[in-house]
PDB file of C-alpha atoms in Angstrom:
ATOM      1  CA  MET A  30     -30.973 -34.202  65.784  1.00 41.00           C
ATOM      2  CA  SER A  31     -30.018 -34.453  69.598  1.00 43.00           C
ATOM      3  CA  SER A  32     -33.470 -34.910  70.946  1.00 44.00           C
ATOM      4  CA  ARG A  33     -33.946 -37.930  68.051  1.00 44.00           C
ATOM      5  CA  ARG A  34     -30.803 -39.185  69.352  1.00 45.00           C
ATOM      6  CA  SER A  35     -31.843 -39.367  72.941  1.00 43.00           C
ATOM      7  CA  ARG A  36     -35.591 -40.773  72.029  1.00 43.00           C
ATOM      8  CA  SER A  37     -33.972 -43.726  70.232  1.00 45.00           C
ATOM      9  CA  ARG A  38     -31.602 -44.543  72.890  1.00 46.00           C
ATOM     10  CA  GLN A  39     -34.368 -44.276  75.181  1.00 45.00           C
ATOM     11  CA  SER A  40     -36.348 -47.140  73.408  1.00 44.00           C
ATOM     12  CA  GLY A  41     -33.479 -48.993  72.685  1.00 44.00           C
ATOM     13  CA  GLY A  42     -32.737 -49.222  76.475  1.00 48.00           C
ATOM     14  CA  SER A  43     -36.046 -49.872  77.975  1.00 55.00           C
ATOM     15  CA  ARG A  44     -38.734 -51.160  75.253  1.00 73.00           C
ATOM     16  CA  ILE A  45     -36.963 -53.040  71.997  1.00 75.00           C
ATOM     17  CA  THR A  46     -39.212 -52.921  68.926  1.00 81.00           C
ATOM     18  CA  ASP A  47     -39.818 -55.473  66.788  1.00 84.00           C
ATOM     19  CA  ASP A  48     -38.963 -53.035  64.035  1.00 87.00           C
ATOM     20  CA  GLN A  49     -35.417 -52.218  65.839  1.00 88.00           C
ATOM     21  CA  ILE A  50     -34.963 -56.231  65.714  1.00 89.00           C
ATOM     22  CA  ASN A  51     -36.097 -56.765  62.157  1.00 89.00           C
ATOM     23  CA  ASP A  52     -33.613 -54.188  61.019  1.00 91.00           C
ATOM     24  CA  LEU A  53     -30.658 -55.404  62.718  1.00 93.00           C
ATOM     25  CA  VAL A  54     -31.205 -59.117  61.589  1.00 93.00           C
ATOM     26  CA  SER A  55     -31.575 -57.957  57.821  1.00 92.00           C
ATOM     27  CA  LYS A  56     -28.295 -56.200  58.030  1.00 93.00           C
ATOM     28  CA  LEU A  57     -26.651 -59.182  59.531  1.00 94.00           C
ATOM     29  CA  GLN A  58     -28.256 -61.387  56.954  1.00 94.00           C
ATOM     30  CA  GLN A  59     -26.313 -59.191  54.138  1.00 93.00           C
ATOM     31  CA  LEU A  60     -22.897 -60.096  55.675  1.00 94.00           C
ATOM     32  CA  LEU A  61     -23.893 -64.023  55.178  1.00 95.00           C
ATOM     33  CA  PRO A  62     -22.447 -65.440  52.129  1.00 92.00           C
ATOM     34  CA  GLU A  63     -25.076 -68.253  52.707  1.00 88.00           C
ATOM     35  CA  ILE A  64     -28.507 -66.481  52.785  1.00 91.00           C
ATOM     36  CA  ARG A  65     -27.302 -63.229  51.593  1.00 88.00           C
ATOM     37  CA  ASP A  66     -28.889 -63.401  48.424  1.00 86.00           C
ATOM     38  CA  ARG A  67     -32.299 -64.585  49.821  1.00 85.00           C
ATOM     39  CA  ARG A  68     -35.464 -62.098  50.299  1.00 83.00           C
ATOM     40  CA  SER A  69     -35.396 -61.163  53.870  1.00 72.00           C
ATOM     41  CA  ASP A  70     -39.113 -62.116  54.169  1.00 75.00           C
ATOM     42  CA  LYS A  71     -37.944 -65.829  52.933  1.00 82.00           C
ATOM     43  CA  VAL A  72     -35.653 -66.192  56.247  1.00 88.00           C
ATOM     44  CA  SER A  73     -36.536 -66.216  59.692  1.00 90.00           C
ATOM     45  CA  ALA A  74     -34.525 -64.524  62.544  1.00 90.00           C
ATOM     46  CA  ALA A  75     -33.576 -67.688  64.038  1.00 91.00           C
ATOM     47  CA  LYS A  76     -32.222 -68.788  60.639  1.00 92.00           C
ATOM     48  CA  VAL A  77     -29.756 -65.863  60.518  1.00 93.00           C
ATOM     49  CA  LEU A  78     -29.094 -66.033  64.007  1.00 94.00           C
ATOM     50  CA  GLN A  79     -28.252 -69.961  63.107  1.00 94.00           C
ATOM     51  CA  GLU A  80     -26.284 -69.065  60.162  1.00 95.00           C
ATOM     52  CA  THR A  81     -24.277 -66.227  61.717  1.00 96.00           C
ATOM     53  CA  CYS A  82     -23.246 -68.706  64.277  1.00 96.00           C
ATOM     54  CA  ASN A  83     -22.011 -71.028  61.746  1.00 96.00           C
ATOM     55  CA  TYR A  84     -20.081 -68.457  59.902  1.00 97.00           C
ATOM     56  CA  ILE A  85     -18.547 -67.246  62.966  1.00 97.00           C
ATOM     57  CA  ARG A  86     -17.080 -70.410  63.730  1.00 97.00           C
ATOM     58  CA  SER A  87     -16.113 -71.054  59.821  1.00 97.00           C
ATOM     59  CA  LEU A  88     -13.977 -67.531  60.430  1.00 97.00           C
ATOM     60  CA  HIS A  89     -12.933 -68.763  63.568  1.00 97.00           C
ATOM     61  CA  ARG A  90     -11.733 -71.971  62.027  1.00 97.00           C
ATOM     62  CA  GLU A  91      -9.726 -70.103  59.200  1.00 97.00           C
ATOM     63  CA  VAL A  92      -7.913 -67.742  61.521  1.00 97.00           C
ATOM     64  CA  ASP A  93      -6.879 -71.085  63.131  1.00 96.00           C
ATOM     65  CA  ASP A  94      -5.684 -72.535  59.994  1.00 96.00           C
ATOM     66  CA  LEU A  95      -4.150 -69.502  58.935  1.00 96.00           C
ATOM     67  CA  SER A  96      -2.090 -68.880  62.119  1.00 95.00           C
ATOM     68  CA  GLU A  97      -0.675 -72.330  61.770  1.00 92.00           C
ATOM     69  CA  ARG A  98       0.070 -71.666  58.500  1.00 92.00           C
ATOM     70  CA  LEU A  99       1.785 -68.405  59.169  1.00 91.00           C
ATOM     71  CA  SER A 100       3.951 -70.468  62.383  1.00 89.00           C
ATOM     72  CA  GLU A 101       5.479 -72.755  60.246  1.00 86.00           C
ATOM     73  CA  LEU A 102       6.077 -70.212  57.297  1.00 85.00           C
ATOM     74  CA  LEU A 103       7.869 -68.043  60.056  1.00 81.00           C
ATOM     75  CA  SER A 104      10.426 -70.563  60.916  1.00 72.00           C
ATOM     76  CA  THR A 105      11.503 -70.302  57.215  1.00 72.00           C
ATOM     77  CA  THR A 106      10.893 -66.616  56.105  1.00 64.00           C
ATOM     78  CA  ASP A 107      12.646 -63.849  57.028  1.00 62.00           C
ATOM     79  CA  THR A 108      10.149 -61.020  58.242  1.00 55.00           C
ATOM     80  CA  ALA A 109      12.359 -58.126  57.064  1.00 54.00           C
ATOM     81  CA  GLN A 110       9.913 -58.301  54.193  1.00 59.00           C
ATOM     82  CA  ALA A 111       7.584 -56.884  55.880  1.00 58.00           C
ATOM     83  CA  ALA A 112       8.187 -53.346  54.370  1.00 59.00           C
ATOM     84  CA  ILE A 113       7.320 -55.278  51.035  1.00 61.00           C
ATOM     85  CA  ILE A 114       3.882 -56.994  51.848  1.00 63.00           C
ATOM     86  CA  ARG A 115       3.041 -53.592  53.621  1.00 63.00           C
ATOM     87  CA  SER A 116       3.038 -51.944  50.649  1.00 62.00           C
ATOM     88  CA  LEU A 117       1.416 -55.259  48.500  1.00 63.00           C
ATOM     89  CA  LEU A 118      -1.653 -54.710  50.902  1.00 65.00           C
ATOM     90  CA  MET A 119      -1.758 -51.133  51.006  1.00 61.00           C
ATOM     91  CA  GLN A 120      -2.635 -51.126  47.077  1.00 55.00           C
TER      92      GLN A 120
ATOM     93  CA  MET B  10     -23.146 -30.610  63.936  1.00 46.00           C
ATOM     94  CA  ASN B  11     -23.078 -34.095  64.207  1.00 48.00           C
ATOM     95  CA  PRO B  12     -19.954 -35.877  62.658  1.00 49.00           C
ATOM     96  CA  LYS B  13     -21.047 -36.865  59.219  1.00 48.00           C
ATOM     97  CA  PRO B  14     -21.834 -41.002  59.796  1.00 51.00           C
ATOM     98  CA  LEU B  15     -18.546 -42.712  58.192  1.00 50.00           C
ATOM     99  CA  SER B  16     -19.567 -45.296  55.125  1.00 53.00           C
ATOM    100  CA  SER B  17     -18.976 -48.706  56.018  1.00 57.00           C
ATOM    101  CA  THR B  18     -16.373 -49.014  53.554  1.00 62.00           C
ATOM    102  CA  SER B  19     -14.159 -46.312  54.663  1.00 67.00           C
ATOM    103  CA  ILE B  20     -14.244 -47.821  58.058  1.00 68.00           C
ATOM    104  CA  THR B  21     -13.496 -51.323  57.110  1.00 75.00           C
ATOM    105  CA  SER B  22     -10.668 -50.064  55.047  1.00 84.00           C
ATOM    106  CA  THR B  23      -9.127 -47.855  57.679  1.00 89.00           C
ATOM    107  CA  ILE B  24      -9.145 -50.976  59.964  1.00 92.00           C
ATOM    108  CA  LYS B  25      -8.148 -53.127  57.582  1.00 92.00           C
ATOM    109  CA  SER B  26      -4.992 -50.983  57.340  1.00 91.00           C
ATOM    110  CA  ARG B  27      -4.156 -50.540  60.623  1.00 93.00           C
ATOM    111  CA  PHE B  28      -4.483 -54.215  61.116  1.00 94.00           C
ATOM    112  CA  THR B  29      -2.225 -54.661  58.857  1.00 92.00           C
ATOM    113  CA  GLN B  30       0.470 -52.797  60.283  1.00 91.00           C
ATOM    114  CA  GLY B  31      -0.336 -53.902  63.410  1.00 93.00           C
ATOM    115  CA  PHE B  32      -0.075 -57.886  62.776  1.00 93.00           C
ATOM    116  CA  LEU B  33       3.249 -57.200  60.505  1.00 90.00           C
ATOM    117  CA  ARG B  34       4.624 -55.817  63.384  1.00 90.00           C
ATOM    118  CA  ALA B  35       3.669 -58.600  65.540  1.00 92.00           C
ATOM    119  CA  LEU B  36       5.025 -61.038  63.426  1.00 90.00           C
ATOM    120  CA  LYS B  37       8.037 -59.167  63.264  1.00 85.00           C
ATOM    121  CA  ARG B  38       8.345 -59.401  67.228  1.00 87.00           C
ATOM    122  CA  ILE B  39       7.625 -63.181  67.387  1.00 87.00           C
ATOM    123  CA  ASN B  40      10.332 -63.914  64.513  1.00 82.00           C
ATOM    124  CA  ARG B  41      12.770 -61.848  66.479  1.00 79.00           C
ATOM    125  CA  GLN B  42      11.988 -63.560  69.862  1.00 73.00           C
ATOM    126  CA  LYS B  43      13.300 -66.909  68.437  1.00 56.00           C
ATOM    127  CA  PRO B  44      17.423 -66.833  68.312  1.00 56.00           C
ATOM    128  CA  ARG B  45      18.038 -67.801  71.824  1.00 55.00           C
ATOM    129  CA  THR B  46      20.939 -69.733  73.087  1.00 54.00           C
ATOM    130  CA  GLY B  47      19.967 -73.678  74.136  1.00 58.00           C
ATOM    131  CA  THR B  48      16.086 -73.335  72.917  1.00 59.00           C
ATOM    132  CA  PRO B  49      15.504 -75.917  70.510  1.00 61.00           C
ATOM    133  CA  PRO B  50      15.839 -74.995  67.023  1.00 65.00           C
ATOM    134  CA  PRO B  51      12.731 -72.939  65.396  1.00 60.00           C
ATOM    135  CA  SER B  52      11.634 -75.590  63.197  1.00 65.00           C
ATOM    136  CA  SER B  53      10.930 -78.265  65.971  1.00 73.00           C
ATOM    137  CA  SER B  54       7.307 -79.099  66.337  1.00 77.00           C
ATOM    138  CA  ARG B  55       7.044 -77.670  69.935  1.00 79.00           C
ATOM    139  CA  GLU B  56       8.354 -74.376  68.625  1.00 78.00           C
ATOM    140  CA  ILE B  57       5.877 -74.261  65.701  1.00 77.00           C
ATOM    141  CA  CYS B  58       2.842 -75.195  68.292  1.00 83.00           C
ATOM    142  CA  LYS B  59       4.329 -71.997  71.059  1.00 85.00           C
ATOM    143  CA  ARG B  60       4.783 -69.971  67.890  1.00 87.00           C
ATOM    144  CA  TYR B  61       1.113 -70.684  66.802  1.00 90.00           C
ATOM    145  CA  LEU B  62      -0.474 -69.669  69.548  1.00 91.00           C
ATOM    146  CA  LYS B  63       1.622 -66.569  69.641  1.00 92.00           C
ATOM    147  CA  VAL B  64       0.351 -65.889  65.787  1.00 94.00           C
ATOM    148  CA  LYS B  65      -3.146 -66.698  66.788  1.00 94.00           C
ATOM    149  CA  VAL B  66      -3.530 -64.194  69.753  1.00 95.00           C
ATOM    150  CA  ALA B  67      -1.635 -61.574  67.806  1.00 95.00           C
ATOM    151  CA  ALA B  68      -4.042 -61.622  65.389  1.00 96.00           C
ATOM    152  CA  ASP B  69      -6.891 -61.285  67.828  1.00 95.00           C
ATOM    153  CA  ALA B  70      -5.366 -58.445  69.604  1.00 96.00           C
ATOM    154  CA  SER B  71      -4.237 -56.503  66.284  1.00 96.00           C
ATOM    155  CA  MET B  72      -7.645 -56.811  65.146  1.00 96.00           C
ATOM    156  CA  ALA B  73      -8.933 -55.452  68.359  1.00 96.00           C
ATOM    157  CA  CYS B  74      -6.661 -52.811  68.568  1.00 95.00           C
ATOM    158  CA  ALA B  75      -7.062 -51.768  65.217  1.00 95.00           C
ATOM    159  CA  VAL B  76     -10.612 -51.145  66.225  1.00 95.00           C
ATOM    160  CA  GLY B  77     -10.055 -49.607  69.169  1.00 93.00           C
ATOM    161  CA  SER B  78     -12.401 -48.839  72.150  1.00 91.00           C
ATOM    162  CA  ARG B  79     -15.149 -47.968  70.388  1.00 90.00           C
ATOM    163  CA  ARG B  80     -16.867 -51.178  70.032  1.00 95.00           C
ATOM    164  CA  ALA B  81     -17.761 -53.407  72.933  1.00 95.00           C
ATOM    165  CA  TRP B  82     -16.570 -56.697  71.456  1.00 96.00           C
ATOM    166  CA  SER B  83     -12.939 -55.286  70.816  1.00 95.00           C
ATOM    167  CA  ARG B  84     -12.819 -53.752  74.587  1.00 95.00           C
ATOM    168  CA  ALA B  85     -14.111 -57.441  75.667  1.00 95.00           C
ATOM    169  CA  MET B  86     -11.282 -58.981  73.219  1.00 94.00           C
ATOM    170  CA  LEU B  87      -8.557 -56.868  74.599  1.00 93.00           C
ATOM    171  CA  ARG B  88      -9.801 -57.101  78.238  1.00 93.00           C
ATOM    172  CA  LYS B  89      -9.674 -61.026  77.891  1.00 91.00           C
ATOM    173  CA  ILE B  90      -6.013 -61.214  76.071  1.00 90.00           C
ATOM    174  CA  ARG B  91      -4.576 -59.044  78.769  1.00 89.00           C
ATOM    175  CA  SER B  92      -6.120 -60.886  81.721  1.00 87.00           C
ATOM    176  CA  GLN B  93      -4.861 -64.120  80.272  1.00 82.00           C
ATOM    177  CA  SER B  94      -1.172 -62.552  79.926  1.00 72.00           C
ATOM    178  CA  THR B  95      -1.338 -60.902  83.340  1.00 62.00           C
ATOM    179  CA  CYS B  96      -1.574 -62.148  87.116  1.00 46.00           C
ATOM    180  CA  VAL B  97      -3.839 -64.106  88.919  1.00 43.00           C
ATOM    181  CA  LYS B  98      -5.523 -61.192  90.678  1.00 44.00           C
ATOM    182  CA  VAL B  99      -6.706 -59.844  87.331  1.00 44.00           C
ATOM    183  CA  ARG B 100      -7.814 -63.523  86.398  1.00 44.00           C
ATOM    184  CA  ARG B 101      -9.755 -63.803  89.837  1.00 47.00           C
ATOM    185  CA  ARG B 102     -11.497 -60.196  88.729  1.00 48.00           C
ATOM    186  CA  THR B 103     -12.637 -61.526  85.815  1.00 48.00           C
ATOM    187  CA  ARG B 104     -14.163 -64.465  86.982  1.00 50.00           C
ATOM    188  CA  PHE B 105     -16.502 -62.196  89.125  1.00 50.00           C
ATOM    189  CA  ARG B 106     -17.234 -60.607  86.079  1.00 51.00           C
ATOM    190  CA  MET B 107     -18.357 -63.856  84.158  1.00 49.00           C
ATOM    191  CA  LYS B 108     -20.574 -64.925  87.087  1.00 48.00           C
ATOM    192  CA  LYS B 109     -22.536 -61.811  87.103  1.00 47.00           C
ATOM    193  CA  LYS B 110     -22.816 -62.139  83.182  1.00 46.00           C
ATOM    194  CA  GLU B 111     -24.397 -65.551  83.013  1.00 47.00           C
ATOM    195  CA  SER B 112     -27.076 -64.415  85.636  1.00 46.00           C
ATOM    196  CA  ASN B 113     -27.825 -61.881  82.825  1.00 47.00           C
ATOM    197  CA  GLU B 114     -27.300 -64.661  80.434  1.00 44.00           C
ATOM    198  CA  LYS B 115     -30.489 -66.834  81.625  1.00 46.00           C
ATOM    199  CA  GLU B 116     -32.683 -63.612  81.187  1.00 49.00           C
ATOM    200  CA  ASP B 117     -32.345 -64.073  77.600  1.00 53.00           C
ATOM    201  CA  GLY B 118     -34.212 -67.263  76.497  1.00 62.00           C
ATOM    202  CA  ASN B 119     -33.733 -67.559  73.083  1.00 77.00           C
ATOM    203  CA  PRO B 120     -31.165 -70.415  72.864  1.00 81.00           C
ATOM    204  CA  LYS B 121     -29.991 -69.041  69.334  1.00 81.00           C
ATOM    205  CA  ALA B 122     -29.087 -65.798  70.952  1.00 86.00           C
ATOM    206  CA  MET B 123     -27.534 -67.474  73.586  1.00 90.00           C
ATOM    207  CA  GLU B 124     -25.087 -69.267  70.960  1.00 92.00           C
ATOM    208  CA  LEU B 125     -24.279 -66.322  69.607  1.00 94.00           C
ATOM    209  CA  ARG B 126     -23.408 -64.465  72.996  1.00 95.00           C
ATOM    210  CA  LYS B 127     -20.567 -67.413  73.225  1.00 94.00           C
ATOM    211  CA  LEU B 128     -18.972 -66.364  70.062  1.00 96.00           C
ATOM    212  CA  VAL B 129     -19.033 -62.755  70.087  1.00 96.00           C
ATOM    213  CA  PRO B 130     -16.530 -61.385  72.957  1.00 95.00           C
ATOM    214  CA  GLY B 131     -18.199 -59.665  75.532  1.00 95.00           C
ATOM    215  CA  GLY B 132     -21.610 -61.117  74.135  1.00 94.00           C
ATOM    216  CA  GLU B 133     -22.612 -62.482  77.091  1.00 92.00           C
ATOM    217  CA  ALA B 134     -23.384 -59.304  78.723  1.00 91.00           C
ATOM    218  CA  MET B 135     -25.133 -57.666  75.845  1.00 93.00           C
ATOM    219  CA  GLU B 136     -29.121 -56.566  75.450  1.00 91.00           C
ATOM    220  CA  ILE B 137     -30.089 -58.074  72.326  1.00 91.00           C
ATOM    221  CA  CYS B 138     -29.874 -55.304  69.831  1.00 92.00           C
ATOM    222  CA  LYS B 139     -26.493 -54.553  70.971  1.00 94.00           C
ATOM    223  CA  LEU B 140     -25.638 -57.795  70.349  1.00 95.00           C
ATOM    224  CA  LEU B 141     -27.101 -57.783  66.610  1.00 95.00           C
ATOM    225  CA  ASP B 142     -25.146 -54.440  66.410  1.00 95.00           C
ATOM    226  CA  GLU B 143     -21.716 -55.742  67.638  1.00 96.00           C
ATOM    227  CA  THR B 144     -22.086 -59.164  65.684  1.00 96.00           C
ATOM    228  CA  ALA B 145     -22.600 -57.412  62.281  1.00 96.00           C
ATOM    229  CA  HIS B 146     -19.336 -55.588  62.945  1.00 96.00           C
ATOM    230  CA  TYR B 147     -17.264 -58.306  64.442  1.00 96.00           C
ATOM    231  CA  ILE B 148     -18.168 -60.530  61.441  1.00 96.00           C
ATOM    232  CA  LYS B 149     -16.825 -57.285  59.032  1.00 95.00           C
ATOM    233  CA  CYS B 150     -13.811 -57.501  61.113  1.00 96.00           C
ATOM    234  CA  LEU B 151     -13.372 -61.194  60.919  1.00 96.00           C
ATOM    235  CA  SER B 152     -13.662 -61.597  57.623  1.00 95.00           C
ATOM    236  CA  THR B 153     -11.156 -58.434  56.836  1.00 95.00           C
ATOM    237  CA  GLN B 154      -8.831 -60.272  59.115  1.00 96.00           C
ATOM    238  CA  VAL B 155      -9.086 -63.718  57.456  1.00 96.00           C
ATOM    239  CA  LYS B 156      -8.283 -61.949  53.788  1.00 94.00           C
ATOM    240  CA  VAL B 157      -5.242 -60.187  54.884  1.00 93.00           C
ATOM    241  CA  MET B 158      -3.914 -63.096  56.926  1.00 95.00           C
ATOM    242  CA  ARG B 159      -4.367 -65.262  53.770  1.00 94.00           C
ATOM    243  CA  ARG B 160      -2.450 -62.728  51.742  1.00 91.00           C
ATOM    244  CA  ILE B 161       0.281 -62.525  53.956  1.00 89.00           C
ATOM    245  CA  ALA B 162       0.603 -66.493  54.368  1.00 90.00           C
ATOM    246  CA  ASP B 163       0.604 -66.572  50.444  1.00 88.00           C
ATOM    247  CA  PHE B 164       3.010 -63.986  49.754  1.00 84.00           C
ATOM    248  CA  TYR B 165       5.732 -65.955  52.564  1.00 82.00           C
ATOM    249  CA  SER B 166       5.179 -69.094  50.982  1.00 82.00           C
ATOM    250  CA  SER B 167       5.591 -67.806  47.058  1.00 77.00           C
ATOM    251  CA  ASN B 168       8.892 -66.608  48.421  1.00 65.00           C
TER     252      ASN B 168
END
C-alpha cells in the first residue's frame, strides 16, 4: 500500500496523466447542479471549469447576501438563543 | 495499517457541526461588542455595514477553522484573514508571496483554470491536480456554509 502511495504521489508530482485530470474533472462535475445529471462524456472539461467558476461565484454571492441579512437581524435579535439554534441544527 | 478513508458525507457532517458551533459563537461575540457608550445605535446603517463585514469574515474564518489545516485552501484563507487583521509587516510578506505565485500562474496557460485559481483561496500556487481536488472540497464546504447560514437567518427572522 505504501509503495503504491508513493508511486502515485510521484506521478502526481512530475507527470500528470490525462486519466488523473479526467477523474478529478468528473468528480467536480458531480458537484455542479447545472451539469450534474449530464453524462460526463458529453461535457467538456472546459465547460466543467466554466460552470465551476460560475457556481463558486454564485455561492460567494449567497454568502454575501446571508451575511448582510444576518448583520441586520443581529441588531434586533438576542443571540442568547444560540443554544436553541445549535440544538436545532444538530438534529 | 492505513487509516480507513472516511466517506465524504461523514467528513462534511463533522465540518458542518464544527462550522455551526464556531459561527454561532462568533455571532454572539459580534453581538456582545455593540453596547458601547458614545457609539451610534446598533440599528444605524454604518453600524450594520461594519457588522456585515464582521459577519462575513466570521463566516469565512469559522469555515476555515472547521476544516482545519489539512486543506491548502483553508490554510490560505486563514492566512489571508490573519494578514488583514494584523500589522503591515505581515501584509508586506504576503505581497512578496503573491508575486511568486503570479509567476507560477503564467506557466499554466489555461484561461479557465486561471479564472478558477482566483476563486479558490490559495489557488494561484497550486498545480492543476491539486487545484481541482481543492476546488471540489471548497465547493462542498461553501454549500454547507450557505445552508447553515440560511437556516440561522431563517430562525432569527421567524422569532
